PDB file of C-alpha atoms in Angstrom:
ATOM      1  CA  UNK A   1       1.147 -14.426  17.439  1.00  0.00           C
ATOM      2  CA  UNK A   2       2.333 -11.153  18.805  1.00  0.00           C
ATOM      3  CA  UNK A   3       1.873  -8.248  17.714  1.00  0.00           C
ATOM      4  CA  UNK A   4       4.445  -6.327  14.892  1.00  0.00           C
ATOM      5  CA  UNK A   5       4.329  -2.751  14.801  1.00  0.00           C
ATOM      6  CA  UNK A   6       6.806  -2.014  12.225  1.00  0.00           C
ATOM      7  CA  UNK A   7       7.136  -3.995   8.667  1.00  0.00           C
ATOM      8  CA  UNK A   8      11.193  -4.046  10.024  1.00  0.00           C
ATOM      9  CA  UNK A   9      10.347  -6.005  13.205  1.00  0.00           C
ATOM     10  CA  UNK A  10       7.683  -8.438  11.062  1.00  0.00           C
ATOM     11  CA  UNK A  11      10.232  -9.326   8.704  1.00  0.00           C
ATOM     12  CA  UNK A  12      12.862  -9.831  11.467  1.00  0.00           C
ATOM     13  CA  UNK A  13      10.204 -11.683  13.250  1.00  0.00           C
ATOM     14  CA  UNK A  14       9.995 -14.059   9.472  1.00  0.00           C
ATOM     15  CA  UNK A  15      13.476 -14.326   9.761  1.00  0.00           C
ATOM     16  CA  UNK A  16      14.208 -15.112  13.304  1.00  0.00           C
ATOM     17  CA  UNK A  17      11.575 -17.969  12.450  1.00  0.00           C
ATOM     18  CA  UNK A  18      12.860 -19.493   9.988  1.00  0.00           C
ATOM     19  CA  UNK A  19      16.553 -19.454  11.480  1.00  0.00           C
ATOM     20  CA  UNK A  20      14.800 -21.339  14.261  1.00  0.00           C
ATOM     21  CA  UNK A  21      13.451 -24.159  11.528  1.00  0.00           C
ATOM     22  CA  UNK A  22       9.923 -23.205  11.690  1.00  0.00           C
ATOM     23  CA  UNK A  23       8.185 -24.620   8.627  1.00  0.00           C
ATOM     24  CA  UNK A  24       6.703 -23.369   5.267  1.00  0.00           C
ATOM     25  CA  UNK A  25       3.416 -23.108   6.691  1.00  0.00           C
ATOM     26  CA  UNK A  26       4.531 -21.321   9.469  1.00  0.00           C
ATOM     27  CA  UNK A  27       6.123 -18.629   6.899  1.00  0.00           C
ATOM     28  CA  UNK A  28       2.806 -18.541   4.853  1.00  0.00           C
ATOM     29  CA  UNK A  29       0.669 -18.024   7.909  1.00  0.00           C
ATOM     30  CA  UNK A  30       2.727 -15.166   8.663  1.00  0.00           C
ATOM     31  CA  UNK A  31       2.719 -13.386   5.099  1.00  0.00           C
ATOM     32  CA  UNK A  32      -1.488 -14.100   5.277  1.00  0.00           C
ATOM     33  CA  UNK A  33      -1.719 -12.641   8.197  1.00  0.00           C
ATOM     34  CA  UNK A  34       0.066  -9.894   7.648  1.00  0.00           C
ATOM     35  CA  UNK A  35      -1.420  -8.890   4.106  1.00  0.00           C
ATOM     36  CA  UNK A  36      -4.837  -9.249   6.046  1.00  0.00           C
ATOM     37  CA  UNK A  37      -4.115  -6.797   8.410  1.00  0.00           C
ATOM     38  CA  UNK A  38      -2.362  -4.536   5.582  1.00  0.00           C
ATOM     39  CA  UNK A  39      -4.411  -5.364   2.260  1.00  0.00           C
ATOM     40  CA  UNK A  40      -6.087  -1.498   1.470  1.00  0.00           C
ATOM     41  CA  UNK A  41      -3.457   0.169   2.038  1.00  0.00           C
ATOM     42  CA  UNK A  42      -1.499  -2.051  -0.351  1.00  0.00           C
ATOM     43  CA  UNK A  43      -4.559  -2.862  -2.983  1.00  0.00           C
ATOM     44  CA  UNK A  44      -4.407   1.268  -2.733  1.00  0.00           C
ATOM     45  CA  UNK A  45      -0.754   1.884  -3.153  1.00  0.00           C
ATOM     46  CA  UNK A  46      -1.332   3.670   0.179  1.00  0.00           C
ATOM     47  CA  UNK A  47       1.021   1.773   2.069  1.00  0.00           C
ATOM     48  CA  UNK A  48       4.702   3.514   3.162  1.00  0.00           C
ATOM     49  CA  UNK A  49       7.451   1.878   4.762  1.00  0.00           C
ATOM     50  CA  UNK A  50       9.698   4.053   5.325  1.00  0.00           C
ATOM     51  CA  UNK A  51       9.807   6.293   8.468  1.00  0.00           C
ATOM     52  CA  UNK A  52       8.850  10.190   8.153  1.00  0.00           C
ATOM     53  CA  UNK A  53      13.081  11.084   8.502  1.00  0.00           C
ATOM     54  CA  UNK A  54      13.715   8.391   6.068  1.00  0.00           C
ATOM     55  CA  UNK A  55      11.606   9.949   3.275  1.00  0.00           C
ATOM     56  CA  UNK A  56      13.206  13.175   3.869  1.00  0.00           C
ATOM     57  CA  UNK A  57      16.513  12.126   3.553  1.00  0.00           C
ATOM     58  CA  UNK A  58      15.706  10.492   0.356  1.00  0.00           C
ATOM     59  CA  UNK A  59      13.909  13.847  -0.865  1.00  0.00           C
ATOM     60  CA  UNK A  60      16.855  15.485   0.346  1.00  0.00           C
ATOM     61  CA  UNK A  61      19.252  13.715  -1.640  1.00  0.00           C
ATOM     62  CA  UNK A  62      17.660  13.394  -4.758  1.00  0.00           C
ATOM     63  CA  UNK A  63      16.064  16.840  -4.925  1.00  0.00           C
ATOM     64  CA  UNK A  64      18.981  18.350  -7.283  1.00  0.00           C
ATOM     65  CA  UNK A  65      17.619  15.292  -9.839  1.00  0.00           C
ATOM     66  CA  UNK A  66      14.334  16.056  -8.972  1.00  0.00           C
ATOM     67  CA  UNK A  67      14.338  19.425  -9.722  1.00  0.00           C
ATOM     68  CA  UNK A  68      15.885  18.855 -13.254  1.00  0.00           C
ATOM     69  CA  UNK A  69      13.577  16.202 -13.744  1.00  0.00           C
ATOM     70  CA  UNK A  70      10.234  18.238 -13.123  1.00  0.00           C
ATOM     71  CA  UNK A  71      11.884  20.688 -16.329  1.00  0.00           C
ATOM     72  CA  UNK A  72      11.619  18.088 -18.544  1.00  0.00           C
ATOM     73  CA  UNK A  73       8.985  16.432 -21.166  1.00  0.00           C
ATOM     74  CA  UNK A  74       9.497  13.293 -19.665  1.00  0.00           C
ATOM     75  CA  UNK A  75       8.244  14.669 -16.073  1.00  0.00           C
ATOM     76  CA  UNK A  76       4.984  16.520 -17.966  1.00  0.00           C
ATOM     77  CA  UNK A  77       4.349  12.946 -19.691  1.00  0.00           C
ATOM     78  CA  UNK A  78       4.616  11.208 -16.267  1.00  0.00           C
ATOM     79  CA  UNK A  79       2.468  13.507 -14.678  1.00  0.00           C
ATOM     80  CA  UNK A  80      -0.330  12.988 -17.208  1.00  0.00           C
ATOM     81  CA  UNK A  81      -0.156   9.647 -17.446  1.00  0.00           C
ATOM     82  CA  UNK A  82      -2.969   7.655 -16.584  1.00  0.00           C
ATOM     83  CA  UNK A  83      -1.297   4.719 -14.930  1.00  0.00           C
ATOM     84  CA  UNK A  84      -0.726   7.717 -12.236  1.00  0.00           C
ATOM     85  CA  UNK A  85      -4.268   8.042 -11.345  1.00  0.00           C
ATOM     86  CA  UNK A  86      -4.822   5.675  -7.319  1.00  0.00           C
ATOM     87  CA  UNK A  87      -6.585   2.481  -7.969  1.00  0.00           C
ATOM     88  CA  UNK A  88     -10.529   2.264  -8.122  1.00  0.00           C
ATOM     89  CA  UNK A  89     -12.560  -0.341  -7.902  1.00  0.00           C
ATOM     90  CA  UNK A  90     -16.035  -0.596  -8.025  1.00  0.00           C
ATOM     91  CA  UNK A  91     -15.800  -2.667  -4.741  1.00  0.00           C
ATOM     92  CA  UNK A  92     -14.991   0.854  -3.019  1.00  0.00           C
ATOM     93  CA  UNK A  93     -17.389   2.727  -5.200  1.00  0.00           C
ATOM     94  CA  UNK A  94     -20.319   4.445  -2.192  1.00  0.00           C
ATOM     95  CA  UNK A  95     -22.242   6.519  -5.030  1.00  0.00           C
ATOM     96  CA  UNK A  96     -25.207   3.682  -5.426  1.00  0.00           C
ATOM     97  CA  UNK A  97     -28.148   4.901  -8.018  1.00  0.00           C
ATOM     98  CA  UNK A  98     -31.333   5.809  -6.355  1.00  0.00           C
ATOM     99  CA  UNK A  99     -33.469   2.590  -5.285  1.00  0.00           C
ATOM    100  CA  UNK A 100     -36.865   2.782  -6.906  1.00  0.00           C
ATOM    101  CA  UNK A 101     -39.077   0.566  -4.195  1.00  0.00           C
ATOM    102  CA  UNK A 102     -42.738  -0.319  -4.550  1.00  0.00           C
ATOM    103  CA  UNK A 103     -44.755  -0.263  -1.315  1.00  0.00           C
ATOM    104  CA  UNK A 104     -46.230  -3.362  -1.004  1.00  0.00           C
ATOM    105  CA  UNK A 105     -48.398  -2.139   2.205  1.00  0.00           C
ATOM    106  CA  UNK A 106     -51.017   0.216  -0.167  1.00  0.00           C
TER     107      UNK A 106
END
């Protein structure tokens, strides 16, 4: 496999594939591999595919919404809510309780 830098050439890479007649498999092996490689950032809703220009266009363009948006209760609800907090799982959880150990060498 070769490597994809951007999500747009991996797709295109999917696509080219199967216009060529490569098989199911093929197309699962590719979306494994790829949510492998990618699987933190999307278990922590950290991942972003859209270029740095692209997300300031769209907070260009919407910021007159935005703006009237963030006035209203709706925004202070959303902003509160608890389905905002990032994903935890214990699995990433590095505070451990202190080990109590005996010493078996006494």
């Amino acid at each position: 496999m070769t490597s994809i830098r951007t999500p747009d050439e991996w797709i295109q890479q999917v696509l080219d594939g199967v216009a060529a007649g490569y098989d199911e498999e093929w197309v699962r092996c590719m979306f494994e591999e790829y949510t492998r490689k990618n699987i933190v950032d999307i278990a922590l809703g950290e991942a972003n595919y859209l270029s740095p220009d692209a997300l300031a266009k769209r907070s260009a363009v919407n910021n007159k919404r935005i703006t009237k948006w963030a006035r209203t209760d709706s925004y202070k609800s959303f902003m509160d809510s608890p389905h905002r907090t990032r994903f935890h799982s214990p699995a990433f959880d590095i505070s451990y309780p202190p080990i109590s150990c005996v010493c078996l060498l006494s």
